[in-house]
Amino acid sequence: MNKVIGCIDGTETSATVCEYAAWSALRMGAPLEFLHVIDRHQEVAPVSDFSGNLKVGAQDELLQQLAELDAQRSKIAQEHGRILVDAARGRAAELGVKAPEGRQRHGTLVETLGEMEDDTRLIVLGRRHVDAAAPDQPVQNHRLERVIRAIHKPILATAAHYRTPERFMIAFDGSPTGRKTVERVAASPLLVGLPVHVVTVGSGASASDALAWAKTELEARGFDVTTATRDGDAERALGDYATEHTMDLVVIGAYGHSRIRHLMIGSTTTALLRTLPVPVLVLR
């Protein structure tokens, strides 16, 4: 059975990843595995190369010391990762997940997730948010963006703090890819039973027809559906709607060539991930 993969790295997002990964696994009835990746590039000792100024014997001694330092760092990184994974498994078990697993790998997160993709159903990743004390400071989510571009599995990018989702919103543009997003939400157990708002940016007969289709599709699967339209900039309009209606999660399709896909994969990816205050489920 395909797994939910919770990616933890010891940063402030790991605890939230653990909570959302456990919630997802329980909702989907799927096995849960926590993944900790030791980036091999972080193990290189940040020491300047002074070997050209040293005699042969001194160079050999320095190289030996650097090798020992790298080995010690690698050992510490592995032990740190093991502690993180064990803690995450323990927390998930407390939340009711049966036999959560853990895995450590060397490499990059994108490479590792690519190797695991065939056995993956959902990836849960941490997301950095704007610091309330410094709202003008830029927030980068480069790792998350690289995973979204490279991996073709659903990705749940977490909020800053965990809150059990009780309602959610689908960002919908009425395109074939947008309709595929609605169909996948309707068919998945992840969000079944939760009230859903289907929101599109724009107006006109085509938007009304598309929203009516989405409402029918979701109601046929038992969802309580509210539809809405907004005007203006899509990024701002979607974020404002999510905040005004206290949405707990936003679903966005990131495939095809829709306007919303351009937002997620194009040049404004960082801004959208930074501004949406709730978890974002990206469907690929």
Short mmCIF file of C-alpha atoms in Angstrom, two decimals:
data_model
loop_
_atom_site.label_atom_id
_atom_site.label_comp_id
_atom_site.label_asym_id
_atom_site.label_seq_id
_atom_site.Cartn_x
_atom_site.Cartn_y
_atom_site.Cartn_z
CA MET A 1 0.00 0.00 0.00
CA ASN A 2 1.39 3.45 -0.89
CA LYS A 3 2.62 5.46 2.05
CA VAL A 4 2.33 8.93 3.49
CA ILE A 5 5.89 10.31 3.72
CA GLY A 6 6.58 12.91 6.42
CA CYS A 7 9.84 14.77 5.70
CA ILE A 8 11.57 15.94 8.88
CA ASP A 9 14.87 17.80 9.16
CA GLY A 10 15.13 19.05 12.74
CA THR A 11 14.00 22.61 11.95
CA GLU A 12 11.02 24.35 13.55
CA THR A 13 8.72 22.80 10.92
CA SER A 14 9.37 19.17 11.90
CA ALA A 15 6.83 19.04 14.73
CA THR A 16 4.11 20.42 12.45
CA VAL A 17 5.04 17.97 9.70
CA CYS A 18 4.66 15.15 12.22
CA GLU A 19 1.15 16.27 13.19
CA TYR A 20 -0.10 16.76 9.61
CA ALA A 21 1.50 13.52 8.43
CA ALA A 22 -0.22 11.57 11.20
CA TRP A 23 -3.55 13.27 10.46
CA SER A 24 -3.19 12.45 6.74
CA ALA A 25 -2.27 8.81 7.34
CA LEU A 26 -5.23 8.29 9.64
CA ARG A 27 -7.64 9.98 7.21
CA MET A 28 -6.36 7.93 4.27
CA GLY A 29 -5.87 4.66 6.13
CA ALA A 30 -2.34 4.61 4.73
CA PRO A 31 0.99 3.56 6.28
CA LEU A 32 3.15 6.40 7.55
CA GLU A 33 6.89 6.72 7.18
CA PHE A 34 9.12 9.56 8.38
CA LEU A 35 12.07 10.45 6.20
CA HIS A 36 15.26 12.24 7.30
CA VAL A 37 17.80 13.01 4.59
CA ILE A 38 21.39 13.95 5.38
CA ASP A 39 22.52 16.23 2.62
CA ARG A 40 26.01 15.10 1.71
CA HIS A 41 26.96 18.66 0.82
CA GLN A 42 26.48 19.69 4.45
CA GLU A 43 29.13 17.22 5.58
CA VAL A 44 32.00 18.95 3.82
CA ALA A 45 34.21 20.66 6.37
CA PRO A 46 34.11 24.44 5.87
CA VAL A 47 37.87 24.79 6.16
CA SER A 48 39.94 26.83 3.73
CA ASP A 49 42.59 24.99 1.71
CA PHE A 50 45.95 26.09 3.05
CA SER A 51 47.75 22.96 1.82
CA GLY A 52 49.81 24.92 -0.70
CA ASN A 53 51.59 26.64 2.19
CA LEU A 54 52.32 23.44 4.07
CA LYS A 55 55.08 20.86 3.85
CA VAL A 56 54.23 17.32 2.71
CA GLY A 57 54.07 15.85 6.21
CA ALA A 58 51.91 18.68 7.45
CA GLN A 59 49.57 18.31 4.47
CA ASP A 60 49.07 14.61 5.20
CA GLU A 61 48.36 15.36 8.82
CA LEU A 62 45.86 18.09 7.89
CA LEU A 63 44.07 15.84 5.40
CA GLN A 64 43.85 13.10 8.01
CA GLN A 65 42.36 15.54 10.51
CA LEU A 66 39.81 16.76 7.94
CA ALA A 67 38.82 13.18 7.12
CA GLU A 68 38.38 12.40 10.81
CA LEU A 69 36.36 15.61 11.25
CA ASP A 70 34.04 14.72 8.35
CA ALA A 71 33.58 11.19 9.69
CA GLN A 72 32.70 12.56 13.13
CA ARG A 73 30.24 15.05 11.64
CA SER A 74 28.62 12.31 9.60
CA LYS A 75 28.27 10.14 12.71
CA ILE A 76 26.71 13.00 14.69
CA ALA A 77 24.33 13.83 11.82
CA GLN A 78 23.17 10.22 11.63
CA GLU A 79 22.58 10.03 15.37
CA HIS A 80 20.72 13.34 15.31
CA GLY A 81 18.54 12.05 12.48
CA ARG A 82 17.87 8.81 14.30
CA ILE A 83 16.67 10.72 17.36
CA LEU A 84 14.40 12.90 15.19
CA VAL A 85 12.88 9.92 13.41
CA ASP A 86 12.32 8.01 16.65
CA ALA A 87 10.64 11.06 18.23
CA ALA A 88 8.37 11.50 15.20
CA ARG A 89 7.39 7.83 15.23
CA GLY A 90 6.61 8.05 18.92
CA ARG A 91 4.41 11.12 18.44
CA ALA A 92 2.56 9.53 15.52
CA ALA A 93 1.90 6.42 17.60
CA GLU A 94 0.47 8.63 20.36
CA LEU A 95 -1.88 10.12 17.77
CA GLY A 96 -3.15 6.67 16.81
CA VAL A 97 -1.03 5.71 13.79
CA LYS A 98 -0.22 2.01 13.81
CA ALA A 99 3.45 1.07 13.43
CA PRO A 100 4.82 4.28 11.90
CA GLU A 101 8.13 3.68 10.18
CA GLY A 102 11.31 5.72 9.81
CA ARG A 103 14.05 5.98 7.24
CA GLN A 104 17.37 7.81 6.94
CA ARG A 105 19.14 8.49 3.67
CA HIS A 106 22.20 10.35 2.41
CA GLY A 107 21.82 12.56 -0.64
CA THR A 108 19.33 15.26 -1.49
CA LEU A 109 15.65 15.34 -0.59
CA VAL A 110 14.55 15.56 -4.23
CA GLU A 111 16.68 12.59 -5.25
CA THR A 112 15.48 10.50 -2.32
CA LEU A 113 11.80 11.31 -2.85
CA GLY A 114 12.24 10.48 -6.54
CA GLU A 115 13.56 7.05 -5.63
CA MET A 116 10.58 6.50 -3.29
CA GLU A 117 7.94 7.96 -5.62
CA ASP A 118 6.44 4.67 -6.81
CA ASP A 119 5.63 3.71 -3.22
CA THR A 120 4.38 7.16 -2.19
CA ARG A 121 0.79 8.36 -1.93
CA LEU A 122 1.29 11.74 -0.24
CA ILE A 123 4.34 13.79 0.79
CA VAL A 124 4.13 16.11 3.80
CA LEU A 125 6.72 18.90 3.82
CA GLY A 126 7.40 21.82 6.14
CA ARG A 127 6.95 25.35 4.91
CA ARG A 128 8.57 28.50 6.27
CA HIS A 129 6.27 31.44 6.96
CA VAL A 130 6.53 35.14 7.47
CA ASP A 131 7.75 36.09 10.93
CA ALA A 132 5.00 38.17 12.57
CA ALA A 133 7.70 40.30 14.19
CA ALA A 134 9.30 41.01 10.80
CA PRO A 135 6.52 40.89 8.19
CA ASP A 136 8.64 42.63 5.55
CA GLN A 137 11.44 40.06 5.66
CA PRO A 138 11.39 37.74 2.62
CA VAL A 139 10.76 34.03 3.22
CA GLN A 140 12.34 31.44 0.94
CA ASN A 141 10.96 27.94 0.35
CA HIS A 142 13.43 26.77 -2.28
CA ARG A 143 13.49 23.15 -1.10
CA LEU A 144 9.70 22.93 -1.22
CA GLU A 145 9.58 24.47 -4.68
CA ARG A 146 12.19 22.02 -5.99
CA VAL A 147 10.15 19.08 -4.68
CA ILE A 148 6.92 20.44 -6.19
CA ARG A 149 8.57 20.78 -9.58
CA ALA A 150 10.31 17.38 -9.53
CA ILE A 151 7.89 15.00 -7.83
CA HIS A 152 4.58 13.97 -9.36
CA LYS A 153 2.76 12.99 -6.18
CA PRO A 154 0.42 15.08 -4.00
CA ILE A 155 2.37 17.34 -1.65
CA LEU A 156 0.97 18.83 1.55
CA ALA A 157 2.96 21.96 2.48
CA THR A 158 2.23 22.59 6.14
CA ALA A 159 1.16 25.70 8.02
CA ALA A 160 3.32 27.26 10.73
CA HIS A 161 1.25 25.62 13.45
CA TYR A 162 -0.96 22.54 13.39
CA ARG A 163 -4.71 22.90 13.40
CA THR A 164 -6.92 19.93 12.61
CA PRO A 165 -8.59 20.72 9.27
CA GLU A 166 -12.34 21.14 9.64
CA ARG A 167 -13.01 22.91 6.33
CA PHE A 168 -11.05 23.47 3.16
CA MET A 169 -10.99 25.43 -0.08
CA ILE A 170 -10.30 24.40 -3.67
CA ALA A 171 -8.69 27.07 -5.87
CA PHE A 172 -10.54 26.38 -9.10
CA ASP A 173 -10.14 27.92 -12.55
CA GLY A 174 -12.62 25.78 -14.50
CA SER A 175 -9.98 24.38 -16.85
CA PRO A 176 -9.61 20.66 -17.61
CA THR A 177 -6.79 20.51 -15.11
CA GLY A 178 -8.90 22.31 -12.53
CA ARG A 179 -11.67 19.79 -13.08
CA LYS A 180 -9.16 16.97 -12.61
CA THR A 181 -8.26 18.51 -9.26
CA VAL A 182 -11.92 18.46 -8.20
CA GLU A 183 -12.30 14.85 -9.32
CA ARG A 184 -9.23 13.77 -7.37
CA VAL A 185 -10.43 15.52 -4.22
CA ALA A 186 -13.84 13.88 -4.60
CA ALA A 187 -12.29 10.44 -4.99
CA SER A 188 -9.80 10.70 -2.11
CA PRO A 189 -10.57 9.82 1.52
CA LEU A 190 -8.23 12.58 2.76
CA LEU A 191 -10.85 15.34 2.89
CA VAL A 192 -14.09 13.40 2.72
CA GLY A 193 -16.80 14.69 5.04
CA LEU A 194 -15.26 18.17 5.41
CA PRO A 195 -17.15 21.24 4.15
CA VAL A 196 -15.52 22.62 1.01
CA HIS A 197 -15.49 26.05 -0.62
CA VAL A 198 -14.77 26.05 -4.36
CA VAL A 199 -13.39 29.46 -5.28
CA THR A 200 -12.58 30.85 -8.70
CA VAL A 201 -11.00 34.14 -9.68
CA GLY A 202 -12.96 35.76 -12.49
CA SER A 203 -16.59 35.92 -13.50
CA GLY A 204 -18.94 35.31 -16.41
CA ALA A 205 -21.06 32.47 -17.69
CA SER A 206 -18.14 30.08 -18.12
CA ALA A 207 -17.08 30.57 -14.50
CA SER A 208 -20.63 29.99 -13.29
CA ASP A 209 -20.97 26.84 -15.38
CA ALA A 210 -17.64 25.50 -14.12
CA LEU A 211 -18.56 26.16 -10.49
CA ALA A 212 -21.93 24.45 -11.00
CA TRP A 213 -20.11 21.41 -12.41
CA ALA A 214 -17.71 21.32 -9.44
CA LYS A 215 -20.56 21.62 -6.96
CA THR A 216 -22.45 18.74 -8.59
CA GLU A 217 -19.32 16.57 -8.72
CA LEU A 218 -18.49 17.06 -5.06
CA GLU A 219 -22.05 16.84 -3.75
CA ALA A 220 -22.38 13.49 -5.52
CA ARG A 221 -19.60 12.26 -3.18
CA GLY A 222 -21.33 13.66 -0.10
CA PHE A 223 -19.44 16.97 0.30
CA ASP A 224 -21.16 20.09 1.68
CA VAL A 225 -20.21 22.61 -1.04
CA THR A 226 -20.06 26.41 -1.12
CA THR A 227 -19.03 28.14 -4.35
CA ALA A 228 -17.67 31.65 -4.72
CA THR A 229 -16.09 33.97 -7.26
CA ARG A 230 -13.57 36.74 -6.70
CA ASP A 231 -12.09 39.42 -8.93
CA GLY A 232 -8.61 40.82 -9.13
CA ASP A 233 -5.19 39.31 -8.63
CA ALA A 234 -5.51 35.55 -8.14
CA GLU A 235 -2.82 35.24 -5.47
CA ARG A 236 -4.26 38.01 -3.31
CA ALA A 237 -7.90 37.03 -3.91
CA LEU A 238 -7.34 33.40 -2.94
CA GLY A 239 -5.36 34.33 0.16
CA ASP A 240 -7.94 36.88 1.27
CA TYR A 241 -10.78 34.40 0.81
CA ALA A 242 -8.96 31.71 2.80
CA THR A 243 -8.38 34.15 5.65
CA GLU A 244 -11.87 35.69 5.64
CA HIS A 245 -13.54 32.25 5.79
CA THR A 246 -11.00 30.68 8.19
CA MET A 247 -10.10 27.90 5.82
CA ASP A 248 -7.93 25.18 7.35
CA LEU A 249 -6.42 23.98 4.07
CA VAL A 250 -6.23 25.06 0.41
CA VAL A 251 -6.10 22.62 -2.53
CA ILE A 252 -4.40 23.67 -5.75
CA GLY A 253 -3.81 21.68 -8.91
CA ALA A 254 -0.28 22.09 -10.25
CA TYR A 255 -0.40 20.33 -13.57
CA GLY A 256 -1.49 21.28 -17.07
CA HIS A 257 -1.26 24.92 -18.08
CA SER A 258 -3.86 26.62 -15.94
CA ARG A 259 -3.56 30.11 -14.50
CA ILE A 260 -3.25 28.66 -11.01
CA ARG A 261 -0.54 26.23 -12.13
CA HIS A 262 1.43 29.18 -13.45
CA LEU A 263 1.16 30.74 -10.02
CA MET A 264 2.42 27.60 -8.31
CA ILE A 265 5.17 26.69 -10.74
CA GLY A 266 5.95 30.06 -12.24
CA SER A 267 7.72 33.12 -11.00
CA THR A 268 5.31 33.92 -8.14
CA THR A 269 5.60 30.54 -6.42
CA THR A 270 7.51 31.92 -3.47
CA ALA A 271 5.01 34.72 -2.89
CA LEU A 272 2.00 32.39 -2.93
CA LEU A 273 3.57 29.91 -0.53
CA ARG A 274 4.56 32.79 1.72
CA THR A 275 1.21 34.53 1.80
CA LEU A 276 -1.26 31.67 2.18
CA PRO A 277 -1.58 31.26 5.95
CA VAL A 278 -2.86 27.67 5.85
CA PRO A 279 -1.55 24.32 4.59
CA VAL A 280 -1.50 23.97 0.82
CA LEU A 281 -2.25 20.62 -0.81
CA VAL A 282 -0.64 20.59 -4.26
CA LEU A 283 -2.03 17.92 -6.58
CA ARG A 284 0.22 16.76 -9.40
#
